[in-house]
PDB file of C-alpha atoms and ligand atoms in Angstrom:
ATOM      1  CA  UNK A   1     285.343 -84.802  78.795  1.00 55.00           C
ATOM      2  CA  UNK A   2     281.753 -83.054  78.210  1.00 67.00           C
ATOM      3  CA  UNK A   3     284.252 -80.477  76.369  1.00 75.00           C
ATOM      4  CA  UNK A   4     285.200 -83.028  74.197  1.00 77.00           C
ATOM      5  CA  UNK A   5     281.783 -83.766  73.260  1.00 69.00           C
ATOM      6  CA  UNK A   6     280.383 -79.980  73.206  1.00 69.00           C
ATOM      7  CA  UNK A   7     283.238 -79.669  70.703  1.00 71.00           C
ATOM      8  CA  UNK A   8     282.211 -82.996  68.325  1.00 69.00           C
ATOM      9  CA  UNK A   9     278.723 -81.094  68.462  1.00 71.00           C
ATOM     10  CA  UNK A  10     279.486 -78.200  67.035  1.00 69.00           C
ATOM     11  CA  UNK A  11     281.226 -79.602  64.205  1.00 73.00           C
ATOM     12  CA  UNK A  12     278.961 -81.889  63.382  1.00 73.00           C
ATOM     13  CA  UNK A  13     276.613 -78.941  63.366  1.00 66.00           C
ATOM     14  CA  UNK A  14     278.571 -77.003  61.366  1.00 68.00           C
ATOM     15  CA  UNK A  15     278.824 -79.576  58.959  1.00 69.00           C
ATOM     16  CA  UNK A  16     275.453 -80.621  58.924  1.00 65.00           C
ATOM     17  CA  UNK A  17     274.682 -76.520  58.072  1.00 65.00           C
ATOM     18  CA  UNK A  18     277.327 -76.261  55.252  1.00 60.00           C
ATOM     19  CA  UNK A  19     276.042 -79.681  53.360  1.00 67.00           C
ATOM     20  CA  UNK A  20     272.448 -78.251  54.040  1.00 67.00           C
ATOM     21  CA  UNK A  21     273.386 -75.005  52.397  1.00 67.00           C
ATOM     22  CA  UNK A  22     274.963 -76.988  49.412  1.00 67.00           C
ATOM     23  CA  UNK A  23     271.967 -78.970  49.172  1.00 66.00           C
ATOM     24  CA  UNK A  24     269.671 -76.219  48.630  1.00 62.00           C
ATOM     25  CA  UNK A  25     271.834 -74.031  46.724  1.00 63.00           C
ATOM     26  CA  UNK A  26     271.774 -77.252  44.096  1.00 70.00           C
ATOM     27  CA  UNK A  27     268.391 -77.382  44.118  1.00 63.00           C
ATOM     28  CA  UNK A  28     268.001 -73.652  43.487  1.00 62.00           C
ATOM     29  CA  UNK A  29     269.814 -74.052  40.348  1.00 66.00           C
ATOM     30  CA  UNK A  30     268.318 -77.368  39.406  1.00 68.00           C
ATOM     31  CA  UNK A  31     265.247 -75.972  39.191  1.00 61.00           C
ATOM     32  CA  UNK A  32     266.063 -72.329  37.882  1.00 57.00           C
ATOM     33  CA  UNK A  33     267.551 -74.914  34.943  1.00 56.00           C
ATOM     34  CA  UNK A  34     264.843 -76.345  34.659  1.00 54.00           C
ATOM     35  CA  UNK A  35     262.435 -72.764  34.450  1.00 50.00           C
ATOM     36  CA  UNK A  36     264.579 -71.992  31.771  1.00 48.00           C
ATOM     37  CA  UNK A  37     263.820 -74.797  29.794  1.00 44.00           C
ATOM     38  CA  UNK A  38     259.643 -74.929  30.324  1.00 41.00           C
ATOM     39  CA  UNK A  39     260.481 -71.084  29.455  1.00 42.00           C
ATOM     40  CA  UNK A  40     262.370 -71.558  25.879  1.00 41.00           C
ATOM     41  CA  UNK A  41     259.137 -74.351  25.552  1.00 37.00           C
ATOM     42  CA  UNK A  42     261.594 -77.816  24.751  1.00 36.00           C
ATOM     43  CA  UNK A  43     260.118 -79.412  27.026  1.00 38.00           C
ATOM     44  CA  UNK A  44     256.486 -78.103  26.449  1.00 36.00           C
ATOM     45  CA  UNK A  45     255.490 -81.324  25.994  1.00 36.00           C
ATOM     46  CA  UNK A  46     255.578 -82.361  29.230  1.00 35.00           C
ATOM     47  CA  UNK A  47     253.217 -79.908  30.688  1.00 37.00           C
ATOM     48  CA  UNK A  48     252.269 -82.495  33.818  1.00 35.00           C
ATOM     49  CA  UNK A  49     255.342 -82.372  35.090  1.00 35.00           C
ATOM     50  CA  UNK A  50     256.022 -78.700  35.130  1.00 34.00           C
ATOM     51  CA  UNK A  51     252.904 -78.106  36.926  1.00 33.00           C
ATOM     52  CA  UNK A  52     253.860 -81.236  39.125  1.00 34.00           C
ATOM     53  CA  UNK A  53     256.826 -79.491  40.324  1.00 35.00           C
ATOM     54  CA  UNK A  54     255.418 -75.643  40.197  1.00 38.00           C
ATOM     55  CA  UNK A  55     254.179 -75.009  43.724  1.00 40.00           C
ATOM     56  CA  UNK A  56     257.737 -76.752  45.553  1.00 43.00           C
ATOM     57  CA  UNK A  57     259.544 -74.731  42.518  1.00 43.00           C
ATOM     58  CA  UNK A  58     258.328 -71.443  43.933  1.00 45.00           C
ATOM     59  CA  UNK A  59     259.018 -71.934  47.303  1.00 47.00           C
ATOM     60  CA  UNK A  60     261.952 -72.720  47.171  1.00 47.00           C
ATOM     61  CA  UNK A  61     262.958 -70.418  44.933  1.00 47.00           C
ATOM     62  CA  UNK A  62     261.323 -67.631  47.318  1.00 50.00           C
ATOM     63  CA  UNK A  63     263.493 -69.334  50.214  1.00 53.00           C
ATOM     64  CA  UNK A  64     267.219 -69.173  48.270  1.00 51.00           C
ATOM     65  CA  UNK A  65     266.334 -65.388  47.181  1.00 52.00           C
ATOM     66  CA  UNK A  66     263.553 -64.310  50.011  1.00 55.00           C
ATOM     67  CA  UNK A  67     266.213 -62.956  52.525  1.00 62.00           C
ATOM     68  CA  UNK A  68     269.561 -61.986  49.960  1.00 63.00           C
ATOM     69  CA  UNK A  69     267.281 -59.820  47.957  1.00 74.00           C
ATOM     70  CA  UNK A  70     264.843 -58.145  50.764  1.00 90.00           C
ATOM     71  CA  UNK A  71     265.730 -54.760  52.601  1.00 95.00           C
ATOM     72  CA  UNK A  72     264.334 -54.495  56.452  1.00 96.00           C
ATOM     73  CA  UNK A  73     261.151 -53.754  56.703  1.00 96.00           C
ATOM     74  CA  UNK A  74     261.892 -50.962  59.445  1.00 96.00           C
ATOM     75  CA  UNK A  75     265.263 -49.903  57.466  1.00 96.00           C
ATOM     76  CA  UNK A  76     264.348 -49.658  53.482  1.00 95.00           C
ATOM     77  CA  UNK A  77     268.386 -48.960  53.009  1.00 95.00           C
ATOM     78  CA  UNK A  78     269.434 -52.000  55.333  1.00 95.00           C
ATOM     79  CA  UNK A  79     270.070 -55.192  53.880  1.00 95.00           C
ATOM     80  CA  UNK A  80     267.956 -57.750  55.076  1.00 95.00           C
ATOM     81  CA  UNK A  81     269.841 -60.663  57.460  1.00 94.00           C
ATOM     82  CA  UNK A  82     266.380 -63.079  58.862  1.00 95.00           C
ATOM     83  CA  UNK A  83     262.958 -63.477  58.526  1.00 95.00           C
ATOM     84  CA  UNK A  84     260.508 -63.264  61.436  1.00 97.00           C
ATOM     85  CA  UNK A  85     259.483 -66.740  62.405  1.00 96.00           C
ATOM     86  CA  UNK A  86     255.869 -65.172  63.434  1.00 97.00           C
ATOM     87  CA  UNK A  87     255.226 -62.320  61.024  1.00 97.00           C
ATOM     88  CA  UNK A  88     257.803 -63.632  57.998  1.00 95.00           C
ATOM     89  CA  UNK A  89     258.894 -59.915  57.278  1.00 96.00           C
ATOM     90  CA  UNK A  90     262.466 -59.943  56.489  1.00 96.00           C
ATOM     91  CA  UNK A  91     264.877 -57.618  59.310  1.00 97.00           C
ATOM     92  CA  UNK A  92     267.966 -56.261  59.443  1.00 96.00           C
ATOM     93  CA  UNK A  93     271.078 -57.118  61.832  1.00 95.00           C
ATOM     94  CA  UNK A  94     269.735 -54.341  64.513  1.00 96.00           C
ATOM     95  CA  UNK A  95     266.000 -55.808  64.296  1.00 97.00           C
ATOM     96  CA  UNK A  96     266.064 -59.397  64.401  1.00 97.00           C
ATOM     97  CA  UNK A  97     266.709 -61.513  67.072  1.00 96.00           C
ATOM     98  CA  UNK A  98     268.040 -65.045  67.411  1.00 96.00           C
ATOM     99  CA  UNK A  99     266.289 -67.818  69.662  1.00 96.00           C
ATOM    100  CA  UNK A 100     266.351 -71.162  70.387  1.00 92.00           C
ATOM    101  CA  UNK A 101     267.357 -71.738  66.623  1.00 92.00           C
ATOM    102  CA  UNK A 102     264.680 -69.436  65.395  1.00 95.00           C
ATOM    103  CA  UNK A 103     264.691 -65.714  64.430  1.00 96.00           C
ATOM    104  CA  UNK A 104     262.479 -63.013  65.013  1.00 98.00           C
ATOM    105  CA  UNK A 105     261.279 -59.309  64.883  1.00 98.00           C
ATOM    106  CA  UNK A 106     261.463 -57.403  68.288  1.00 97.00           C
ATOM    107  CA  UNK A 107     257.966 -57.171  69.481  1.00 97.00           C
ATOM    108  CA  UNK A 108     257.065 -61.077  68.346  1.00 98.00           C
ATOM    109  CA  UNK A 109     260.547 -61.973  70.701  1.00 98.00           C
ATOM    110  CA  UNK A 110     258.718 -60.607  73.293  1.00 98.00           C
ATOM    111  CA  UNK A 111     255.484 -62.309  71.915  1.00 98.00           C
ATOM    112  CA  UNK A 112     257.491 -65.544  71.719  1.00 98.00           C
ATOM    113  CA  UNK A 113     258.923 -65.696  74.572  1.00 98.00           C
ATOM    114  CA  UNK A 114     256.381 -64.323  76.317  1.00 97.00           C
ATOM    115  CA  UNK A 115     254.253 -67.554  75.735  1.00 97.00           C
ATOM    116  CA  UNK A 116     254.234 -71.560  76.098  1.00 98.00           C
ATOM    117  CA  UNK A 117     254.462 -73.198  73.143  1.00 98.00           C
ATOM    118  CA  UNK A 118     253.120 -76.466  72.012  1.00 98.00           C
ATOM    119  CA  UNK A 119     252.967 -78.676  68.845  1.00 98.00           C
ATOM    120  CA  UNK A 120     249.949 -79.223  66.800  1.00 97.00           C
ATOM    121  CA  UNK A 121     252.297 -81.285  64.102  1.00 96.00           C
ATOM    122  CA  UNK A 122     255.446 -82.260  63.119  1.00 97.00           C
ATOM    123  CA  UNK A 123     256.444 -83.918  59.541  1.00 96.00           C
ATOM    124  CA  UNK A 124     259.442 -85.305  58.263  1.00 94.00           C
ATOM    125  CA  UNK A 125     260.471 -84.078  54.763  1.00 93.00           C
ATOM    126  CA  UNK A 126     263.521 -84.940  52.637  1.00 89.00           C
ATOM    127  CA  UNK A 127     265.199 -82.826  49.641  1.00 87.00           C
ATOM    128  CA  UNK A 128     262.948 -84.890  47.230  1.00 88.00           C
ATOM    129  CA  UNK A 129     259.543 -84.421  49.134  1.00 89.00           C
ATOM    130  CA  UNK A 130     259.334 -81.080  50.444  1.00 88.00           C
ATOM    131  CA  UNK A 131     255.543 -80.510  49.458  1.00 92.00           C
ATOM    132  CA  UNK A 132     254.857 -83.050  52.401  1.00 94.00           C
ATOM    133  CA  UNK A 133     255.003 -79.918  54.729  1.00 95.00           C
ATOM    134  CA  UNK A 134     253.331 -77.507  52.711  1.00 95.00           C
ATOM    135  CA  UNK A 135     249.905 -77.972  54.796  1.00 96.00           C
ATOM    136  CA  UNK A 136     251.879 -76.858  57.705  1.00 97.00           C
ATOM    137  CA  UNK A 137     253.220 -73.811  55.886  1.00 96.00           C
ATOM    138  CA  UNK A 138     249.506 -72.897  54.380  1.00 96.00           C
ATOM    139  CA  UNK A 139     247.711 -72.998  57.453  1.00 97.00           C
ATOM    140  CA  UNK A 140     250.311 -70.745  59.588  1.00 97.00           C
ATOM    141  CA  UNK A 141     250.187 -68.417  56.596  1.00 96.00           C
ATOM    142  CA  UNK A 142     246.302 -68.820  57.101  1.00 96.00           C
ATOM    143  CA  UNK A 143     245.540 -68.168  60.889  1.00 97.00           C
ATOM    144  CA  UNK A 144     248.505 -65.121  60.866  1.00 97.00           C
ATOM    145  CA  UNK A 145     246.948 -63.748  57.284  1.00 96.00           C
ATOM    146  CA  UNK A 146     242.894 -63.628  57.809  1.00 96.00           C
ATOM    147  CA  UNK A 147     243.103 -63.634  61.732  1.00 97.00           C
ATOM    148  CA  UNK A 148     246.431 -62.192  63.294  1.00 97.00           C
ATOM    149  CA  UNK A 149     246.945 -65.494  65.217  1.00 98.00           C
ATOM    150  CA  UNK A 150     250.665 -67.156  65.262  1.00 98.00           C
ATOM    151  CA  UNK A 151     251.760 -69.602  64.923  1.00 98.00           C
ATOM    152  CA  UNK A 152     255.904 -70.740  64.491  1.00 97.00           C
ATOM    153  CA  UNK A 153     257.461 -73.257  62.086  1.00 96.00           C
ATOM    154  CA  UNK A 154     260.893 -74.815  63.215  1.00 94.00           C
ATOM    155  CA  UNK A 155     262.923 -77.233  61.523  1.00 92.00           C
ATOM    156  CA  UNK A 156     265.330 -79.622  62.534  1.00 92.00           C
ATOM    157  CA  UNK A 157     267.401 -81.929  60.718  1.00 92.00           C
ATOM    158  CA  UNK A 158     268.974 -85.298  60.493  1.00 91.00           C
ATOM    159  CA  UNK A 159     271.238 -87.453  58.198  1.00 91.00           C
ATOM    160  CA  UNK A 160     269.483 -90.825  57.760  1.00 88.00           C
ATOM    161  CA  UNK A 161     272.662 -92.944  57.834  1.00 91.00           C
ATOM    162  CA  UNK A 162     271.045 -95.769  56.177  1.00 90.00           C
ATOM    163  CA  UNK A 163     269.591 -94.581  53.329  1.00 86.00           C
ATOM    164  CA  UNK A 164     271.957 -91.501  52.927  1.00 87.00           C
ATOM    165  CA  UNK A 165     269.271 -88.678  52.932  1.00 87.00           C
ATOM    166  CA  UNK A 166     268.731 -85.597  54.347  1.00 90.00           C
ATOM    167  CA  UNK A 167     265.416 -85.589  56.341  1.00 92.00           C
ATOM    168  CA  UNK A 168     264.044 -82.650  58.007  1.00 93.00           C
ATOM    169  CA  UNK A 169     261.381 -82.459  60.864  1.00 95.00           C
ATOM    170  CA  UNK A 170     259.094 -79.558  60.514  1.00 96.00           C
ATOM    171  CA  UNK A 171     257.389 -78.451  63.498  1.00 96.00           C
ATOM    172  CA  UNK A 172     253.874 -76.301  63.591  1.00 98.00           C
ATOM    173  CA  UNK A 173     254.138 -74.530  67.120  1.00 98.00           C
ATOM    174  CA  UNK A 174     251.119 -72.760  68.384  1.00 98.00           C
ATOM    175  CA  UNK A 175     250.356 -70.410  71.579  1.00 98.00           C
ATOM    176  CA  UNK A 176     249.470 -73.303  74.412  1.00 98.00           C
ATOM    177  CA  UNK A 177     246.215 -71.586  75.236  1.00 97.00           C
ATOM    178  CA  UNK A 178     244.975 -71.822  71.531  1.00 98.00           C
ATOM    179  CA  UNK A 179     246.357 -75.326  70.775  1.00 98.00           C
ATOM    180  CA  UNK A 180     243.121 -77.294  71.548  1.00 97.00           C
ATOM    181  CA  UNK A 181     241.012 -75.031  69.085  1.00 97.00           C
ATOM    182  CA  UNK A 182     244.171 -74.927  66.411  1.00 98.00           C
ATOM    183  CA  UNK A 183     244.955 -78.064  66.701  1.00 97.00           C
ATOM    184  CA  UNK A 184     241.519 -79.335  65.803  1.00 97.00           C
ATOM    185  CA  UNK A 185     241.081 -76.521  62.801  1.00 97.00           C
ATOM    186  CA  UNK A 186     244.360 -78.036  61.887  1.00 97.00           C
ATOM    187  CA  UNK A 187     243.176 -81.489  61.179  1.00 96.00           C
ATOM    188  CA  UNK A 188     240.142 -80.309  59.402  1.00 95.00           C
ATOM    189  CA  UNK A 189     242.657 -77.792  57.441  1.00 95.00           C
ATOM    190  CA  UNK A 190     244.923 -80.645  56.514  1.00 89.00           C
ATOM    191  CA  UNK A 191     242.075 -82.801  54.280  1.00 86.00           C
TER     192      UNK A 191
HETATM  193 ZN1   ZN B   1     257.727 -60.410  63.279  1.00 69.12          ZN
HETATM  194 ZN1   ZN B   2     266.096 -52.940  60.533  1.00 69.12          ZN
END
């Protein structure tokens, strides 16, 4: 019986990963399109838009070719297969190391797991609003940049029966001991 439903699981997870995969790969190539033509300037007269959709543009584009085109960081010749959910250096198969959903360099593993966890903030996102989450992204980038802290981003995601979307719950995870301080400086951050 509990076989039975391990087995639904999976699939469903599997599924949920290859129409998640299809969904970004789409909008890669919606918006390279796109670059192309704010490059060959038919569209120039729309220059609102274009710098509308500039910052999600980018980082996106840096997550669809971030990993494919990096090398480790520790092996220059090795093909990178993760990014470090702490330090966001891309590893190879030998350095990086899956957890709880989440992937990281050796030493922050050990930093990871080596610490409580708790979350300052969590927002939901969908394929058409992912610039809802970018504080989230900014302020880990922040606190690990100028101060060394970190901090962990995880995502988890959802089909919204109802109104046939894709939503996704990004999580801001910081050390337990700093969350009072971070999670205030996160709040002040945000506006
Ligand atoms: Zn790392
Ligand atoms: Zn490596």
């Amino acid at each position: 019986m509990s076989e039975k439903i391990i087995f639904i699981l999976v699939g469903a997870l599997v599924f949920l990963v290859l129409v998640l995969v299809g969904v970004v790969l789409y909008l890669f190539n919606r918006l390279l399109k796109e670059k192309d033509m704010t490059q060959d300037g038919e569209h120039s007269t729309e220059p609102s838009r274009a710098t509308r959709t500039g910052a999600d543009r980018d980082q996106l584009k840096r997550m669809a070719e971030g990993v494919e085109s990096s090398y480790c960081v520790n092996h220059p010749q090795d093909h990178a297969q993760g990014l470090c959910a702490i330090c966001n250096e891309t590893f190879c198969e030998e350095c990086i190391k899956e957890h709880e959903g989440l992937t990281f360099c050796r030493p922050h593993f050990r930093l990871f797991i080596s610490h409580e966890w708790e979350t300052v903030e969590t927002i939901k996102t969908t394929p058409e609003t992912p610039e809802t989450a970018f504080p989230i992204y900014d302020f880990k980038k922040a606190l690990w940049e100028k101060e060394g802290l970190p901090a962990v981003i995880s995502t988890h995601y959802k089909i919204n029966i109802d109104t046939d979307t894709i939503e996704s719950y990004v999580k801001l995870l910081v050390r337990a001991d700093e969350y009072e301080t971070l999670a205030e400086r996160y709040q002040t951050f945000k506006h």
